[in-house]
XYZ file of C-alpha atoms in Angstrom:
693
model
C 136.532 37.363 -89.412
C 139.906 35.612 -89.334
C 141.386 38.621 -91.086
C 140.429 40.701 -88.043
C 142.539 38.416 -85.879
C 145.549 38.844 -88.090
C 145.125 42.594 -88.426
C 144.848 42.863 -84.655
C 147.911 40.703 -84.174
C 149.733 43.029 -86.551
C 148.646 46.045 -84.545
C 150.024 44.396 -81.436
C 153.374 43.990 -83.115
C 153.412 47.529 -84.514
C 152.703 49.018 -81.114
C 155.719 47.276 -79.583
C 159.344 48.328 -79.726
C 161.207 47.236 -82.843
C 163.555 44.992 -80.889
C 160.625 42.953 -79.569
C 158.559 42.829 -82.770
C 160.070 39.564 -83.947
C 159.550 37.893 -80.554
C 155.833 38.648 -80.444
C 155.292 37.960 -84.140
C 156.884 34.534 -83.663
C 154.585 33.908 -80.693
C 151.516 34.822 -82.750
C 152.599 32.807 -85.772
C 153.439 29.786 -83.622
C 149.773 29.169 -82.793
C 148.270 29.923 -86.218
C 147.486 26.910 -88.379
C 148.102 28.866 -91.609
C 149.398 32.304 -92.432
C 146.298 32.984 -94.488
C 142.816 32.033 -93.323
C 140.335 33.043 -96.067
C 136.621 32.715 -95.429
C 134.540 30.234 -97.273
C 130.848 29.813 -97.669
C 129.398 28.854 -94.332
C 127.704 25.523 -93.877
C 124.030 26.052 -93.062
C 122.999 26.048 -89.437
C 119.487 26.590 -88.082
C 119.023 27.715 -84.505
C 115.981 26.900 -82.440
C 115.966 28.961 -79.285
C 114.087 27.796 -76.225
C 110.858 29.644 -75.697
C 110.423 30.688 -79.349
C 106.928 30.039 -80.674
C 106.785 27.624 -83.577
C 104.529 28.780 -86.335
C 105.564 26.471 -89.157
C 107.876 23.633 -90.045
C 110.329 26.251 -91.315
C 111.009 27.080 -87.667
C 112.164 23.519 -87.021
C 115.539 22.230 -88.162
C 114.293 19.255 -90.174
C 117.799 18.453 -91.391
C 118.973 18.330 -87.788
C 116.142 15.953 -86.887
C 117.024 13.698 -89.833
C 120.711 13.783 -88.915
C 119.947 12.966 -85.293
C 117.690 10.072 -86.336
C 120.410 8.707 -88.616
C 123.044 9.006 -85.884
C 120.837 7.315 -83.307
C 120.014 4.519 -85.754
C 123.727 3.923 -86.293
C 124.303 3.939 -82.529
C 121.393 1.540 -81.965
C 122.828 -1.017 -84.396
C 126.243 -0.830 -82.754
C 124.826 -1.062 -79.240
C 122.647 -4.015 -80.211
C 125.666 -5.845 -81.608
C 127.622 -5.166 -78.413
C 124.709 -6.353 -76.250
C 124.578 -9.648 -78.138
C 128.239 -10.136 -77.200
C 127.669 -9.065 -73.575
C 124.004 -9.835 -72.723
C 124.587 -9.335 -68.978
C 125.852 -5.755 -69.362
C 123.107 -3.762 -67.610
C 124.649 -0.383 -68.457
C 124.675 -1.234 -72.155
C 121.104 -2.523 -71.928
C 119.998 0.760 -70.320
C 121.812 2.747 -73.027
C 120.123 0.707 -75.730
C 116.701 1.375 -74.196
C 117.422 5.119 -74.013
C 118.529 5.187 -77.660
C 115.410 3.311 -78.722
C 113.195 5.781 -76.858
C 114.942 8.701 -78.560
C 114.404 7.113 -81.991
C 110.705 6.608 -81.297
C 110.419 10.181 -80.055
C 111.977 11.697 -83.184
C 109.903 9.483 -85.453
C 106.756 10.545 -83.608
C 107.687 14.221 -83.861
C 108.317 13.920 -87.590
C 104.848 12.417 -88.140
C 103.189 15.298 -86.251
C 104.717 18.188 -88.171
C 101.999 18.275 -90.848
C 99.309 19.844 -88.608
C 99.191 22.875 -86.309
C 98.087 20.681 -83.396
C 100.969 18.362 -84.120
C 103.413 21.273 -84.157
C 102.116 22.441 -80.793
C 102.485 18.957 -79.358
C 106.039 18.667 -80.679
C 106.910 22.013 -79.154
C 105.459 20.940 -75.812
C 107.359 17.654 -75.894
C 110.601 19.399 -76.755
C 110.144 21.878 -73.904
C 109.460 19.036 -71.487
C 112.547 17.197 -72.692
C 114.610 20.371 -72.274
C 113.367 20.816 -68.712
C 114.294 17.225 -67.897
C 117.741 17.693 -69.387
C 118.255 20.869 -67.349
C 117.299 19.012 -64.173
C 119.732 16.210 -65.026
C 122.488 18.719 -65.717
C 121.820 20.562 -62.443
C 122.066 17.269 -60.582
C 125.342 16.423 -62.291
C 126.796 19.859 -61.484
C 125.773 19.505 -57.836
C 127.421 16.092 -57.724
C 130.618 17.484 -59.255
C 130.763 20.310 -56.697
C 130.084 17.852 -53.864
C 132.909 15.663 -55.101
C 135.154 18.715 -55.282
C 134.520 19.544 -51.657
C 134.857 15.990 -50.369
C 138.061 15.422 -52.326
C 139.531 18.698 -51.011
C 139.822 17.332 -47.454
C 143.494 17.034 -46.551
C 145.742 15.512 -43.885
C 149.018 17.414 -43.735
C 151.857 16.132 -41.568
C 155.084 18.051 -40.943
C 158.034 15.703 -40.400
C 160.836 17.951 -39.160
C 164.388 17.536 -37.946
C 164.227 19.226 -34.532
C 167.937 19.597 -33.800
C 169.554 22.975 -33.041
C 170.219 24.038 -36.634
C 166.501 23.816 -37.524
C 165.182 26.411 -35.063
C 164.194 28.949 -37.753
C 162.144 26.384 -39.668
C 160.351 25.140 -36.564
C 159.519 28.749 -35.644
C 158.351 29.475 -39.208
C 156.055 26.446 -39.171
C 154.522 27.520 -35.861
C 154.176 31.221 -36.716
C 152.892 30.842 -40.272
C 150.592 27.826 -39.932
C 147.451 29.953 -39.756
C 148.206 31.226 -43.255
C 148.043 27.635 -44.461
C 144.642 26.948 -42.910
C 143.272 30.292 -44.114
C 144.442 29.629 -47.670
C 143.026 26.102 -47.830
C 139.719 27.299 -46.380
C 139.503 30.051 -48.993
C 140.461 27.814 -51.886
C 138.493 24.710 -50.931
C 136.069 25.716 -48.126
C 137.446 23.099 -45.752
C 140.063 23.138 -42.992
C 143.084 20.850 -43.302
C 144.000 18.412 -40.551
C 147.503 19.082 -39.198
C 149.994 16.726 -37.547
C 153.583 17.074 -36.420
C 156.460 14.601 -36.032
C 159.803 15.787 -34.760
C 162.948 13.666 -34.684
C 166.509 14.236 -33.526
C 169.451 11.823 -33.159
C 169.884 8.360 -31.670
C 169.054 8.557 -27.966
C 167.348 11.969 -28.184
C 163.674 12.594 -27.493
C 161.052 12.749 -30.249
C 157.896 14.812 -30.685
C 154.530 13.769 -32.079
C 151.112 15.376 -32.432
C 148.340 13.423 -34.146
C 145.980 15.120 -36.588
C 143.881 18.089 -35.482
C 141.895 20.664 -37.437
C 142.595 23.302 -34.781
C 145.703 25.293 -35.714
C 145.794 26.734 -32.172
C 146.459 23.238 -30.783
C 149.137 22.784 -33.429
C 150.786 26.089 -32.524
C 150.603 25.387 -28.806
C 152.261 22.015 -29.343
C 155.092 23.607 -31.313
C 155.568 26.187 -28.557
C 156.934 23.315 -26.477
C 159.142 21.872 -29.232
C 162.749 22.890 -28.725
C 165.479 22.816 -31.352
C 168.031 20.839 -29.374
C 170.144 17.707 -29.574
C 172.023 16.199 -32.451
C 175.312 14.587 -31.503
C 176.898 14.308 -34.956
C 175.748 15.679 -38.327
C 173.552 12.718 -39.260
C 170.189 12.231 -37.560
C 167.847 9.397 -36.641
C 165.499 9.985 -39.601
C 163.997 6.516 -39.226
C 162.895 7.446 -35.693
C 162.839 5.446 -32.533
C 160.005 3.376 -31.166
C 159.235 2.481 -27.591
C 156.201 1.202 -25.700
C 154.233 3.078 -23.071
C 150.994 2.243 -21.288
C 147.800 4.013 -22.277
C 146.215 6.381 -19.791
C 142.764 5.443 -21.048
C 141.252 3.286 -18.246
C 139.228 1.324 -20.760
C 142.262 0.325 -22.804
C 145.004 0.559 -20.186
C 146.097 -3.012 -20.743
C 146.916 -2.399 -24.395
C 150.417 -1.233 -25.351
C 150.795 2.077 -27.138
C 153.641 2.450 -29.580
C 155.171 5.917 -29.540
C 157.660 6.731 -32.257
C 159.304 9.568 -34.150
C 160.735 9.969 -37.624
C 159.524 7.817 -40.505
C 158.366 5.123 -38.079
C 155.744 7.463 -36.670
C 154.179 8.402 -40.005
C 152.106 5.256 -40.469
C 150.901 5.398 -36.846
C 149.075 8.700 -37.353
C 145.293 8.672 -37.897
C 145.313 9.380 -41.642
C 141.706 9.668 -42.850
C 141.267 12.218 -45.653
C 141.528 11.767 -49.445
C 144.626 13.988 -49.660
C 147.444 12.697 -47.472
C 150.548 14.856 -47.602
C 153.842 14.436 -45.775
C 156.164 17.479 -45.680
C 159.677 16.351 -44.684
C 161.935 19.293 -43.723
C 165.562 18.559 -42.882
C 169.155 19.722 -43.216
C 170.986 16.449 -42.542
C 170.816 12.848 -43.798
C 170.234 9.691 -41.811
C 172.982 7.421 -40.541
C 174.765 5.108 -42.968
C 177.321 5.656 -45.734
C 174.773 4.762 -48.407
C 172.784 7.896 -47.506
C 175.485 10.600 -47.599
C 178.899 11.610 -48.967
C 180.613 12.279 -45.629
C 184.087 10.830 -45.051
C 185.124 9.164 -41.792
C 183.091 9.117 -38.588
C 183.242 12.785 -37.610
C 179.850 13.440 -39.195
C 178.333 9.987 -38.701
C 178.745 7.979 -35.519
C 177.005 5.031 -37.183
C 178.548 4.757 -40.683
C 177.361 1.147 -40.957
C 173.782 2.361 -40.809
C 170.890 2.318 -38.373
C 172.081 0.729 -35.112
C 168.585 -0.665 -34.551
C 168.655 -2.358 -37.970
C 165.274 -1.016 -39.053
C 164.327 -1.826 -42.639
C 163.948 1.326 -44.764
C 161.922 -0.539 -47.382
C 159.322 -1.564 -44.809
C 159.100 1.989 -43.438
C 158.609 3.559 -46.881
C 156.252 0.872 -48.192
C 154.087 1.348 -45.091
C 153.827 5.043 -45.954
C 153.183 4.348 -49.626
C 150.391 1.852 -48.856
C 148.524 4.644 -47.072
C 148.416 6.673 -50.279
C 150.577 9.444 -48.863
C 152.187 12.037 -51.141
C 155.757 12.485 -49.931
C 157.202 16.010 -50.269
C 160.694 17.072 -49.293
C 162.192 20.422 -48.329
C 165.969 20.000 -48.328
C 167.734 22.874 -46.603
C 171.069 21.936 -48.200
C 172.634 19.399 -50.554
C 173.773 16.956 -47.867
C 170.401 15.191 -48.020
C 170.440 14.603 -51.785
C 171.856 11.081 -51.674
C 169.456 10.114 -48.883
C 166.395 11.248 -50.825
C 167.714 9.578 -53.973
C 167.765 6.307 -52.036
C 164.308 6.999 -50.632
C 162.954 7.728 -54.137
C 164.399 4.488 -55.484
C 162.205 2.601 -52.997
C 159.211 4.899 -52.554
C 158.891 6.342 -56.048
C 158.409 9.998 -56.915
C 159.050 12.448 -54.085
C 157.868 15.991 -54.793
C 160.428 18.685 -54.062
C 159.665 22.119 -52.648
C 162.524 24.607 -52.822
C 162.623 27.083 -49.968
C 165.526 29.540 -49.831
C 164.338 31.342 -46.736
C 162.223 30.141 -43.776
C 159.934 33.166 -44.193
C 158.764 31.522 -47.455
C 158.139 28.124 -45.903
C 154.362 28.048 -45.548
C 153.846 30.011 -48.757
C 155.555 27.202 -50.657
C 153.697 24.533 -48.713
C 150.410 26.251 -49.621
C 151.363 26.204 -53.309
C 152.255 22.523 -53.264
C 149.301 21.473 -51.115
C 146.771 23.317 -53.277
C 148.277 21.773 -56.433
C 148.007 18.269 -54.964
C 144.401 18.831 -53.874
C 143.389 20.233 -57.264
C 145.018 17.298 -59.050
C 143.102 14.852 -56.850
C 139.815 16.678 -57.455
C 140.402 16.653 -61.204
C 141.172 12.938 -61.376
C 138.205 12.050 -59.157
C 135.766 14.120 -61.208
C 137.144 12.552 -64.382
C 136.566 9.092 -62.909
C 133.031 10.077 -61.895
C 132.194 11.403 -65.347
C 133.613 8.323 -67.058
C 132.066 5.728 -64.759
C 130.797 2.772 -66.810
C 132.059 4.471 -69.965
C 134.588 2.625 -72.099
C 137.870 4.395 -72.867
C 139.732 3.853 -76.112
C 142.639 1.458 -75.781
C 145.860 3.224 -76.700
C 149.466 2.804 -75.641
C 151.188 6.049 -74.674
C 154.425 6.546 -76.638
C 156.364 9.698 -75.827
C 158.730 9.914 -78.797
C 157.877 11.587 -82.096
C 157.795 9.336 -85.191
C 159.827 9.721 -88.407
C 157.361 11.577 -90.592
C 158.750 10.281 -93.883
C 157.538 6.844 -92.757
C 154.010 7.984 -91.823
C 151.078 7.673 -94.217
C 149.390 10.845 -95.484
C 145.591 11.011 -95.159
C 143.222 13.257 -97.107
C 140.846 15.039 -94.731
C 137.806 17.258 -94.648
C 138.484 20.346 -92.522
C 135.858 22.147 -90.465
C 136.483 25.639 -89.115
C 134.235 27.554 -86.755
C 133.691 31.083 -88.029
C 134.358 33.443 -85.104
C 131.661 35.854 -83.952
C 131.555 39.496 -85.013
C 130.162 40.898 -81.774
C 129.286 39.919 -78.213
C 125.662 39.102 -79.079
C 126.836 36.386 -81.478
C 128.280 34.427 -78.555
C 124.837 33.354 -77.403
C 123.900 31.634 -80.670
C 125.494 28.568 -82.280
C 128.390 29.670 -84.480
C 128.527 28.867 -88.183
C 131.239 26.745 -89.777
C 133.172 26.655 -93.034
C 134.645 23.621 -94.735
C 137.664 22.890 -96.897
C 140.149 20.114 -97.708
C 143.602 19.227 -96.465
C 146.030 16.481 -95.498
C 147.310 15.043 -92.238
C 149.984 12.738 -90.868
C 149.403 11.313 -87.401
C 151.509 9.197 -85.042
C 150.242 5.680 -84.446
C 150.164 6.144 -80.660
C 149.277 9.174 -78.509
C 152.019 10.835 -76.480
C 149.707 11.974 -73.660
C 146.227 11.549 -72.196
C 144.167 14.165 -70.404
C 140.893 13.769 -68.577
C 138.919 14.038 -71.822
C 141.270 13.486 -74.758
C 144.324 11.742 -76.155
C 147.013 13.879 -77.798
C 148.960 12.700 -80.870
C 151.992 14.156 -82.593
C 151.089 15.131 -86.127
C 151.668 17.206 -89.232
C 148.961 19.139 -91.043
C 148.473 20.900 -94.354
C 145.562 23.195 -95.145
C 144.822 24.369 -98.697
C 148.055 22.932 -100.109
C 150.103 24.912 -97.593
C 153.352 23.354 -96.272
C 153.022 20.779 -93.508
C 153.368 22.215 -89.999
C 153.907 20.471 -86.659
C 150.599 20.062 -84.839
C 148.855 18.159 -82.095
C 145.808 16.061 -82.981
C 143.373 15.621 -80.094
C 140.973 12.687 -80.037
C 138.205 12.214 -77.482
C 139.076 9.400 -75.091
C 135.567 7.978 -74.747
C 134.828 4.934 -76.882
C 131.104 5.717 -76.763
C 129.938 6.359 -80.324
C 127.754 9.220 -79.102
C 130.867 11.046 -77.904
C 132.666 10.689 -81.234
C 130.539 12.690 -83.620
C 131.267 15.917 -85.463
C 128.657 17.641 -83.298
C 130.561 16.838 -80.101
C 133.899 17.888 -81.581
C 132.317 21.080 -82.898
C 131.280 21.963 -79.375
C 134.901 21.858 -78.228
C 135.886 23.926 -81.255
C 133.162 26.492 -80.607
C 134.351 26.979 -77.029
C 137.860 27.675 -78.297
C 136.583 30.150 -80.903
C 134.565 32.066 -78.303
C 137.545 32.225 -75.931
C 139.738 33.398 -78.806
C 137.275 36.171 -79.685
C 136.995 37.381 -76.089
C 140.776 37.297 -75.676
C 141.156 39.577 -78.702
C 138.677 42.067 -77.240
C 140.531 41.909 -73.923
C 143.814 42.587 -75.734
C 142.292 45.661 -77.354
C 141.387 46.967 -73.905
C 144.849 46.104 -72.588
C 146.466 48.002 -75.450
C 144.371 51.029 -74.577
C 145.312 50.888 -70.884
C 148.899 49.647 -70.759
C 152.022 50.579 -72.710
C 153.652 47.204 -72.218
C 150.605 44.961 -72.194
C 150.866 41.164 -72.405
C 148.587 39.638 -75.074
C 146.452 36.602 -74.326
C 146.358 34.529 -77.508
C 144.290 31.395 -78.066
C 145.583 28.886 -80.585
C 143.764 28.361 -83.859
C 141.889 25.068 -83.911
C 140.133 23.115 -86.663
C 138.433 19.758 -86.973
C 139.716 17.163 -89.401
C 137.853 14.055 -90.530
C 139.629 11.403 -92.545
C 137.927 10.802 -95.871
C 138.658 7.073 -96.051
C 137.569 6.520 -92.419
C 134.981 9.141 -91.327
C 134.958 7.769 -87.764
C 138.454 9.239 -87.321
C 137.834 12.797 -86.177
C 140.391 15.038 -84.460
C 140.802 18.584 -83.245
C 144.033 19.999 -84.645
C 146.188 22.782 -83.189
C 149.731 23.996 -83.651
C 152.167 22.323 -81.298
C 153.439 24.370 -78.363
C 156.997 23.410 -77.490
C 157.339 25.351 -74.225
C 156.630 23.936 -70.778
C 152.918 23.523 -70.069
C 151.216 25.471 -67.307
C 147.713 25.694 -65.886
C 146.577 28.871 -64.153
C 143.001 28.053 -63.123
C 140.342 25.381 -63.624
C 136.574 25.332 -64.036
C 135.692 24.727 -60.378
C 137.357 27.708 -58.711
C 140.829 26.211 -58.443
C 143.723 28.612 -58.982
C 147.434 27.837 -59.141
C 149.288 29.804 -56.492
C 152.737 28.818 -57.741
C 151.722 29.911 -61.255
C 149.505 32.805 -60.225
C 148.800 35.455 -62.860
C 146.702 38.474 -61.907
C 146.291 39.177 -65.641
C 144.741 35.801 -66.437
C 142.536 35.874 -63.337
C 141.474 39.356 -64.409
C 140.697 38.032 -67.901
C 138.295 35.421 -66.500
C 136.643 38.112 -64.369
C 136.411 40.446 -67.389
C 134.734 37.806 -69.612
C 132.003 37.458 -66.992
C 131.532 41.225 -66.841
C 131.605 41.949 -70.591
C 128.980 39.251 -71.282
C 126.705 40.595 -68.511
C 127.284 37.520 -66.385
C 126.162 35.066 -69.055
C 129.559 33.580 -69.974
C 132.936 33.100 -68.297
C 136.163 31.734 -69.765
C 137.997 29.514 -67.279
C 140.370 26.534 -67.273
C 143.171 28.775 -68.505
C 146.131 26.678 -69.617
C 148.933 26.762 -72.133
C 152.419 28.264 -72.217
C 154.037 31.567 -71.259
C 156.501 33.047 -73.726
C 158.513 36.237 -73.352
C 155.711 38.669 -74.075
C 152.499 36.662 -74.400
C 150.312 33.928 -72.982
C 149.554 31.223 -75.574
C 146.479 29.309 -74.440
C 144.263 26.436 -75.530
C 141.584 24.012 -74.269
C 139.447 26.502 -72.307
C 136.169 25.794 -70.562
C 133.128 28.062 -70.683
C 130.580 28.561 -67.940
C 127.270 29.634 -69.457
C 123.940 30.635 -67.938
C 122.335 28.150 -70.359
C 123.165 24.792 -68.779
C 122.422 22.933 -72.011
C 124.973 24.932 -73.974
C 128.226 22.980 -74.328
C 126.529 20.041 -72.619
C 128.664 17.433 -74.377
C 131.963 18.779 -73.031
C 130.481 18.605 -69.508
C 132.712 21.449 -68.316
C 129.968 24.101 -68.259
C 129.008 24.420 -64.583
C 126.718 27.387 -65.194
C 126.155 30.064 -62.568
C 127.478 27.791 -59.839
C 130.765 27.463 -61.697
C 130.984 31.256 -61.931
C 130.324 31.473 -58.196
C 133.159 29.009 -57.579
C 135.528 31.278 -59.506
C 134.590 34.346 -57.491
C 134.886 32.413 -54.237
C 138.654 32.199 -54.731
C 139.218 35.257 -56.953
C 141.154 38.220 -55.572
C 140.515 41.437 -57.474
C 143.825 43.085 -58.407
C 144.855 46.301 -60.157
C 143.946 44.578 -63.429
C 140.312 44.376 -62.313
C 140.474 47.961 -61.094
C 141.884 49.348 -64.359
C 139.199 47.501 -66.316
C 136.529 48.927 -63.973
C 135.344 45.467 -63.032
C 133.022 45.089 -60.046
C 134.919 43.991 -56.946
C 134.572 40.338 -56.053
C 132.211 39.927 -53.111
C 134.180 36.995 -51.673
C 134.946 38.172 -48.168
C 137.470 35.414 -47.596
C 139.684 36.707 -50.411
C 140.919 39.528 -48.227
C 142.249 37.180 -45.568
C 144.482 35.210 -47.917
C 146.388 38.012 -49.528
C 146.159 41.039 -47.252
C 147.567 39.768 -44.002
C 150.053 41.761 -41.974
C 152.346 38.753 -41.945
C 152.143 38.159 -45.713
C 155.171 36.471 -47.205
C 157.643 38.150 -49.545
C 160.119 35.826 -51.196
C 161.474 34.629 -54.507
C 161.725 30.941 -53.648
C 161.390 28.408 -56.419
C 158.893 25.563 -56.388
C 159.591 22.417 -58.378
C 158.787 18.725 -58.238
C 160.374 15.466 -59.245
C 156.943 13.870 -59.454
C 156.052 12.517 -62.883
C 152.325 12.532 -62.194
C 149.846 15.367 -62.550
C 151.338 17.060 -59.488
C 154.022 18.689 -61.598
C 154.367 22.466 -61.326
C 156.722 24.827 -63.065
C 159.533 26.904 -61.570
C 158.515 30.498 -60.959
C 161.320 32.530 -59.437
C 159.617 35.897 -59.905
C 156.429 35.123 -57.970
C 155.618 37.448 -55.106
C 152.713 37.450 -52.679
C 149.679 38.539 -54.679
C 148.854 41.943 -53.350
C 147.335 44.948 -55.099
C 150.278 47.079 -53.998
C 152.719 44.577 -55.483
C 151.087 43.974 -58.870
C 154.109 45.326 -60.738
C 156.207 42.525 -59.264
C 153.846 40.019 -60.889
C 153.449 41.355 -64.427
C 154.833 44.920 -64.462
C 152.350 47.060 -66.381
C 152.811 50.714 -67.253
C 149.677 52.803 -67.648
C 149.251 54.784 -70.846
């Protein structure tokens, strides 16, 4: 079946213009582990489908039962040893009890297989166990979706310079704010809380509105905010603070501190998991250390804040609240100021806006990325609660390979399916030998795996640069060939569906863009069989993520083609499977992807990866999906999500080519995308430019 992949890749190249052949061929070759992938004899696999009557022991995978018993016995010994070291560890004690029960169950089943009554009893027990596992998986999925919704709640504060030069940005914030609330509601089914802080210069008035989830109140407040004031170029970014009496008769004896600028930020009623500050300005604060101006013409207070407020205290107060600080600098005069702020505060995410008409569009992109990152990290923490993680030190640099030991390895490949029906059965595997070199330390960690630099040779082929991926969990049950094979099988299925999708693209479009999934194998070191890795070719381009497995979609990296691909996989499998979590790199004429997730109508399929959210996961995708011309040309049924129309088909939709970047070194990082336009069916050519055949 691998030969089909290569023949199809060749057809892709042949159908392209000669000048671009080399570009696409290089893209294809860059994600293949070898140039030749011959088939070998498949390792035996026996499938036992739920609901199939058992007539004899031949219908039961006895080897699988023996293997499971052996694995559980090994786990039991290890867990028992750990419990002796930590006798008060209740989680470990519970795990040990569960393992013991599973051993007894398998031993009991094995003793009953000699009689027809015993076979019937085993079948009944297995069905009951399956039903219990389905219920547990449904509960876990519901918990994940609940966490997703709770962690999507956001407080969003606009901190804006309200002097005369900022009128267009104040107007844009007021006029476009409903687009922000509509987008967040569509993406996350929850309204953001909005606040506003306006500052001017020393002696000028300030503006402040505490958080509200009613955008009408926000707009009405901004109707009364005037772009006035500003004596010199520099402004009172720190803000002023004065005391007024409360009007509340119950608390009228208590002072109320009213402030603007940075001073006001900590005094807002921050309450939600996502706390985002959007600072929009075109001038720095007072003090020579914050700007490059000469003399006093631009700064009446070159010695700094006349009220001697401590910047460190202001920024640390914001940081303690867990606020993500984002800046929109209208010009370069604020660069030195934000450099000083970053030195104290840490990473400050940057949003580039070239035109005020793009303002809220860019804020939506950044806000949605922050929310999705928070959801991802929270779900990862939930799934790994009370689970030990392997202790590694992250080292970013690549080692000198002539100093790295070579290991002999057994290689496992998943044999791709021949047709759609094969996707719903476990895939067979083939095995061969090879060699690997692996860095001592990983260079990155994801939610599930560590990534190591490496080199790999298959069938005496030359070593190639690869990435070895090792599961992060230290639980022995999560570090078996069976678990790794599940990850590999998901990749093989996504690769197969992508090839079918490319065939359809080639039929429909002259200048289609292939979606190519990287080859992936499993390697197991011969001298240390506990060392198992998934191996893929290394992608050197900048990493991007277009959607996730819970309905999240990147607006700054939006691709109607990739969204259409996820939709198409659902349609072509009759709603039984969907490829999501699309991530990888974009080269000149192709998407090179890896690490997908699969939603499947069978909740126990791909159970070990814990990314299969079943029908509910598919529903989450369609909740945020907007059908484009891609879906139309593939004759896909239109998404029934009514809210999708409101996000992308508004009369005041934004058209701009602004660039979105970030200086943040955390998971909030997004990639520049100068060619992104508002996603609209009428504007599809501005996104990916397809020509119909």
